[in-house]
Each structure stands twice: as structure tokens, then as C-alpha cells.
XYZ file of C-alpha atoms in Angstrom:
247
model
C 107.866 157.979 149.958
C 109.591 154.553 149.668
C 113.294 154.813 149.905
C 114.977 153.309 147.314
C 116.983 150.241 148.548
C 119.717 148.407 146.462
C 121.955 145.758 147.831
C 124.677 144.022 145.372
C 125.430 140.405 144.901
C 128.131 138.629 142.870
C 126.305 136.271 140.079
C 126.988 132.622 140.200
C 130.025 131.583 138.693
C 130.783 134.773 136.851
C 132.107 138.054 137.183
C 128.850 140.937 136.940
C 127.279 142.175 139.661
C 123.538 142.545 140.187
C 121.655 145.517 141.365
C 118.357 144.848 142.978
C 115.597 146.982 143.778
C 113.617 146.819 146.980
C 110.298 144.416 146.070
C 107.685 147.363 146.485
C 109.605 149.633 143.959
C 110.003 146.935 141.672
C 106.075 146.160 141.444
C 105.745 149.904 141.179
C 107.992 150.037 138.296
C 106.631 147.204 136.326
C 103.361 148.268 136.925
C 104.453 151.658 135.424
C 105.712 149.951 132.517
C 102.709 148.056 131.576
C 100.464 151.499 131.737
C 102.855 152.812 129.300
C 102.531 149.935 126.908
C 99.066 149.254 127.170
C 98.611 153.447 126.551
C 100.698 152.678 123.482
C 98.492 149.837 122.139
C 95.216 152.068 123.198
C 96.558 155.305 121.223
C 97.977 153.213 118.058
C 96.200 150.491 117.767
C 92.352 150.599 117.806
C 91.193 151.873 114.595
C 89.271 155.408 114.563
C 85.774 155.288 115.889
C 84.057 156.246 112.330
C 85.875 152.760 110.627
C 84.939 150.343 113.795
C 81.722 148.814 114.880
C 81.423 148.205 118.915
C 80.060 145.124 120.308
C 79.960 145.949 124.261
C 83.287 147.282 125.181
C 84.907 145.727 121.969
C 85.088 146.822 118.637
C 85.649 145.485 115.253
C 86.453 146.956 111.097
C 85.435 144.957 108.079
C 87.893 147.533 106.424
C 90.435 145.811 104.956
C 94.324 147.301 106.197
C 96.189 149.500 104.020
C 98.468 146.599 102.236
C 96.694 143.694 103.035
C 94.762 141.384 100.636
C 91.698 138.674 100.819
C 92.368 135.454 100.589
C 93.157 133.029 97.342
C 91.737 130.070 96.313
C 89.779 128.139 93.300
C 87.071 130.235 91.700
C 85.497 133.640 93.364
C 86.266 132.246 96.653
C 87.793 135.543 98.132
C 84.909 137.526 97.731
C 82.331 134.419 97.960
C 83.163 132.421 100.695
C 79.903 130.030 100.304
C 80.914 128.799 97.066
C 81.270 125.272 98.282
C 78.421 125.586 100.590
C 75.166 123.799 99.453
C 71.565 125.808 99.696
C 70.801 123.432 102.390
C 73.885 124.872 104.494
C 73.348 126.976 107.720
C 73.299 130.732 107.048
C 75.408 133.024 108.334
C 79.250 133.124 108.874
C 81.477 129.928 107.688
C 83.977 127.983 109.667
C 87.669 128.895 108.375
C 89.988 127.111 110.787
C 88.871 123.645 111.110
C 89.835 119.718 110.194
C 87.983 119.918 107.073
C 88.097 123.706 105.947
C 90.291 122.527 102.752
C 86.849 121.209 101.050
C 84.844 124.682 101.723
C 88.303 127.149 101.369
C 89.001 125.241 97.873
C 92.843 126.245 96.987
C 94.652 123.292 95.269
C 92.535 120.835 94.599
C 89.998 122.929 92.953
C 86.890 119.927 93.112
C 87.525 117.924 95.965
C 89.831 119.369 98.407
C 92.962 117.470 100.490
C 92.788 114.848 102.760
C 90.665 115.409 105.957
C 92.714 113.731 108.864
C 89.803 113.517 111.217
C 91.251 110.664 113.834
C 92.068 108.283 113.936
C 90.364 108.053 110.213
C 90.847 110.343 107.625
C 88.705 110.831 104.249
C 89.477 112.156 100.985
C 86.746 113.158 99.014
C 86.538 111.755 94.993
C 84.509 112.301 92.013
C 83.078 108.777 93.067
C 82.681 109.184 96.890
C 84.286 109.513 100.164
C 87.646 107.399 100.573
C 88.299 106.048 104.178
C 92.300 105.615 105.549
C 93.273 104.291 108.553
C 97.309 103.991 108.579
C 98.891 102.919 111.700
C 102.249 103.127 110.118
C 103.911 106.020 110.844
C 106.039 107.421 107.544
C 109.242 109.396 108.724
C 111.319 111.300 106.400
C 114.291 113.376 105.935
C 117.674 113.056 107.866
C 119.429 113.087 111.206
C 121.104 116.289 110.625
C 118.036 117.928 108.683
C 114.370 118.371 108.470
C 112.686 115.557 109.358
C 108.948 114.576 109.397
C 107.130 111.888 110.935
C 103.801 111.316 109.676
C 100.418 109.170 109.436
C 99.851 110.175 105.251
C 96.673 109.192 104.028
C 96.670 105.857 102.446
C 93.095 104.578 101.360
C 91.494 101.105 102.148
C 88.539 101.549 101.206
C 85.787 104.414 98.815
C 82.062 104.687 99.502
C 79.829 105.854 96.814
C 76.741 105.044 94.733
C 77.266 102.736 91.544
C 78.078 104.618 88.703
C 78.722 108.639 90.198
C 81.038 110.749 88.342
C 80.050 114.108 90.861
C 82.155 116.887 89.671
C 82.722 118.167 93.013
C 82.150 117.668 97.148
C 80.198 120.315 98.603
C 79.634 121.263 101.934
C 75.885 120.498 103.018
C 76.318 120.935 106.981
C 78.236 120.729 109.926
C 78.295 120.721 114.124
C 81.011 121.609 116.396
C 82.807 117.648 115.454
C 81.377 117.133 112.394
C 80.785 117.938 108.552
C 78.334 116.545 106.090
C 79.720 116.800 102.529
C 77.840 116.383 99.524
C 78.072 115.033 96.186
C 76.041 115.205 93.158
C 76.226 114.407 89.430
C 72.718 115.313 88.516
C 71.326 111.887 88.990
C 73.478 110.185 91.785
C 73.565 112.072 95.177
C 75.077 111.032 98.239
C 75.753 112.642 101.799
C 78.579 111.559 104.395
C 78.300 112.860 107.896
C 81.829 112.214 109.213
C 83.426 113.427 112.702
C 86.647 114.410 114.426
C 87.649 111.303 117.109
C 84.410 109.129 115.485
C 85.007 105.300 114.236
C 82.165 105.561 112.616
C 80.666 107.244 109.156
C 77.048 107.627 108.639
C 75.472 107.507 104.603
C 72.395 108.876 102.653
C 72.313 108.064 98.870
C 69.712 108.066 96.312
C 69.904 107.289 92.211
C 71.498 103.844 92.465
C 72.682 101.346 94.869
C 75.668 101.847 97.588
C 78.879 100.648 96.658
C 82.088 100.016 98.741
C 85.047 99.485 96.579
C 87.953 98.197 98.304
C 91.828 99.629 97.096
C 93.266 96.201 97.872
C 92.277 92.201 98.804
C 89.346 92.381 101.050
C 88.507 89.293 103.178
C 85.122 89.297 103.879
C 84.941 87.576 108.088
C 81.122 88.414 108.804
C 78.186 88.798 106.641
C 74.861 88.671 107.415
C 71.931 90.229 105.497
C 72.244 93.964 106.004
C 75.574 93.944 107.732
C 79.167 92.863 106.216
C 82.400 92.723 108.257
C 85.593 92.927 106.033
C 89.301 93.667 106.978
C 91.809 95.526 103.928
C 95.012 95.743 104.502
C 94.465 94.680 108.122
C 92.119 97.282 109.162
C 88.852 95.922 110.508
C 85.826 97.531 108.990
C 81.864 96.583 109.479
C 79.353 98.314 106.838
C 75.360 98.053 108.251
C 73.326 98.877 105.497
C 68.644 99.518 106.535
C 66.713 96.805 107.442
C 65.847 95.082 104.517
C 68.734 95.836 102.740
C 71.767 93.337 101.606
């Protein structure tokens, strides 16, 4: 049996004393400890065998808790969770944590979502296309003795589209582990971005009418030649490459 040791010391710079416990009974007692606690979270906290499916040694409930509630959003999105998803979307489960989860988990912006800061672009999806920002001025708010936010908002240079789209809504049509493919449609105009978290690059497929880049302010045009047209807005470099063949 380990004797139990205690020494005393006086505390730096203040009056208490400190008792401490020879090293092998203190393991033993914080070892003790943690086989209590972890017996607590075994007895309370797994839910009974006949409301759990097991995967291996792990378990899991679809049941939803006593109090809790499904998530809210535009349309029949709690109990439909594909309701932005395209038929050409991967079956299965959705993403619901990710840089662009506010244009398949619709909740104030019922058609096209919020901005999707992807970096260093971010897009915001529009009845006419897919808006591109780049803003290298940071925005800080607020006060010295108060909240205070400093920020990159979106600030758009520049929309891609097709000529004449009014889509109603962006829909999700894929996505990888970095990127996302949204969709837009207005029965005769279609168009497809892929887009991807750290990419300077966007990648287009269209069809119904010719592709359009619409600049939000002065554009000077430094490069173009045949398919491909360098342009800066706002100071932001941007080249567009359209097929071979195409101007």
C-alpha cells in the first residue's frame, strides 16, 4: 500500500499553503476520477439500445431529442434537405457545414443564397449569373471601447451569365471536397459555374444564348485576342478564355 505523503509549501507571494500529494497517489486519484466520469457519460448518455443503430463499436439515433427541433429555412427545407439540389446531384447525404452551404440550406435569401467567400474570391449568385468580388480593402467597424469588426465584405467587379437570363433561382448541380457547381436555369438559358475554395480561377458551361460578362464599374480592356480578353475593374486583374473558335 502506498503511504500517503504530503509536504507543505508557502505559495509565491501570498499567504495559503499548498498540500501536495505524493506523484503515484496523485495519478491514482485522477485516474479514479476519470473512471467515474466516463461511467457517468456511459450510464447517462448513450441512448437505449432499442432507439440507436451501431456502426462497429459506435452508435447513432435519427430520433429527434425530447425538446429539440429540425432546422428552418425557405420552403420544406427541414424535412427536404435536397430542395436546392438538382437531379443531376450525387445521391445520398448533403454537405451542411461548408463555404457555400447558404445556397443548398436556403434561409434568408430564399432564391439565391449569401455571398460565398471562397478565397481569395467570393461569388454571389443572381437571377442573371454568378457575381465575382475580389476586395483587398479591409472594412473595419465599430469602436475602440466596443464591438468591432474587421472585414473583406463582398463588393462585386464583375457578373457572368448568358445574354438575356432571368433564372429564378441557383441550384446546386455538384460538388468535390473544394468545390461546388451551381446551376441556373430559366427554362431556356442554362448555365453551370464550377467554383473552388483557394482557386483564381472559375470554369463555365452555358447553352441558350451567348456568354456575357457585365462589368459593375469602368473596365479597361489591356489584352484581347480572339478567344481570350484581359480586363482590370476597379484594379483587379481579370483574364476571361472563352473555346477555340470563339470571340
Amino acid at each position: 500500500m502506498t503511504p500517503l505523503s504530503t509536504h507543505r509549501r508557502k505559495s509565491v507571494g501570498g499567504g495559503f499553503d499548498h498540500i501536495q500529494l505524493n506523484p503515484k497517489l496523485r495519478a491514482t486519484a485522477v485516474l479514479s476520477a476519470s473512471a467515474l466520469v466516463l461511467g457517468a457519460f456511459f450510464a447517462l448518455g448513450l441512448p437505449r439500445a432499442a432507439d440507436a443503430a451501431t456502426i462497429g463499436a459506435g452508435s447513432y439515433t435519427t430520433t429527434l431529442p425530447a425538446g429539440g427541433s429540425l432546422p428552418t429555412g425557405c420552403g420544406d427545407i427541414s424535412t427536404n434537405p435536397r430542395a436546392s439540389l438538382t437531379a443531376n446531384a450525387p445521391k445520398g447525404p448533403v454537405p451542411t457545414n461548408d463555404w457555400w452551404s447558404s445556397i443548398l440550406w436556403k434561409k434568408t435569401n430564399c432564391g439565391f443564397g449569401e455571398p460565398l467567400h471562397a478565397h481569395p474570391a467570393a461569388y454571389r449568385a443572381s437571377s442573371g449569373g454568378l457575381g465575382i468580388s475580389y476586395t483587398t480593402t479591409p472594412l473595419i467597424t465599430g469602436t475602440a471601447t466596443g464591438v468591432g469588426e474587421y472585414k473583406f465584405p463582398y463588393t462585386e467587379d464583375i457578373r457572368v451569365g448568358v445574354s438575356g437570363m432571368n433564372a429564378g433561382a441557383v441550384m446546386v448541380d455538384g460538388w468535390s471536397d473544394w468545390t461546388v457547381t451551381p446551376s441556373w436555369t430559366d427554362g431556356l438559358k442554362t448555365l453551370k459555374a464550377t467554383i473552388g475554395h483557394g482557386l483564381p480561377m472559375s470554369y463555365y458551361q452555358l447553352s441558350g444564348g451567348n456568354a456575357q460578362i457585365t462589368a459593375a464599374g469602368t473596365a479597361t480592356v489591356w489584352s484581347n485576342s480572339g478567344s481570350r480578353i484581359g480586363f482590370s475593374v476597379r484594379g483587379h486583374d481579370y483574364v476571361a478564355y472563352a473555346p477555340s473558335g470563339g470571340t
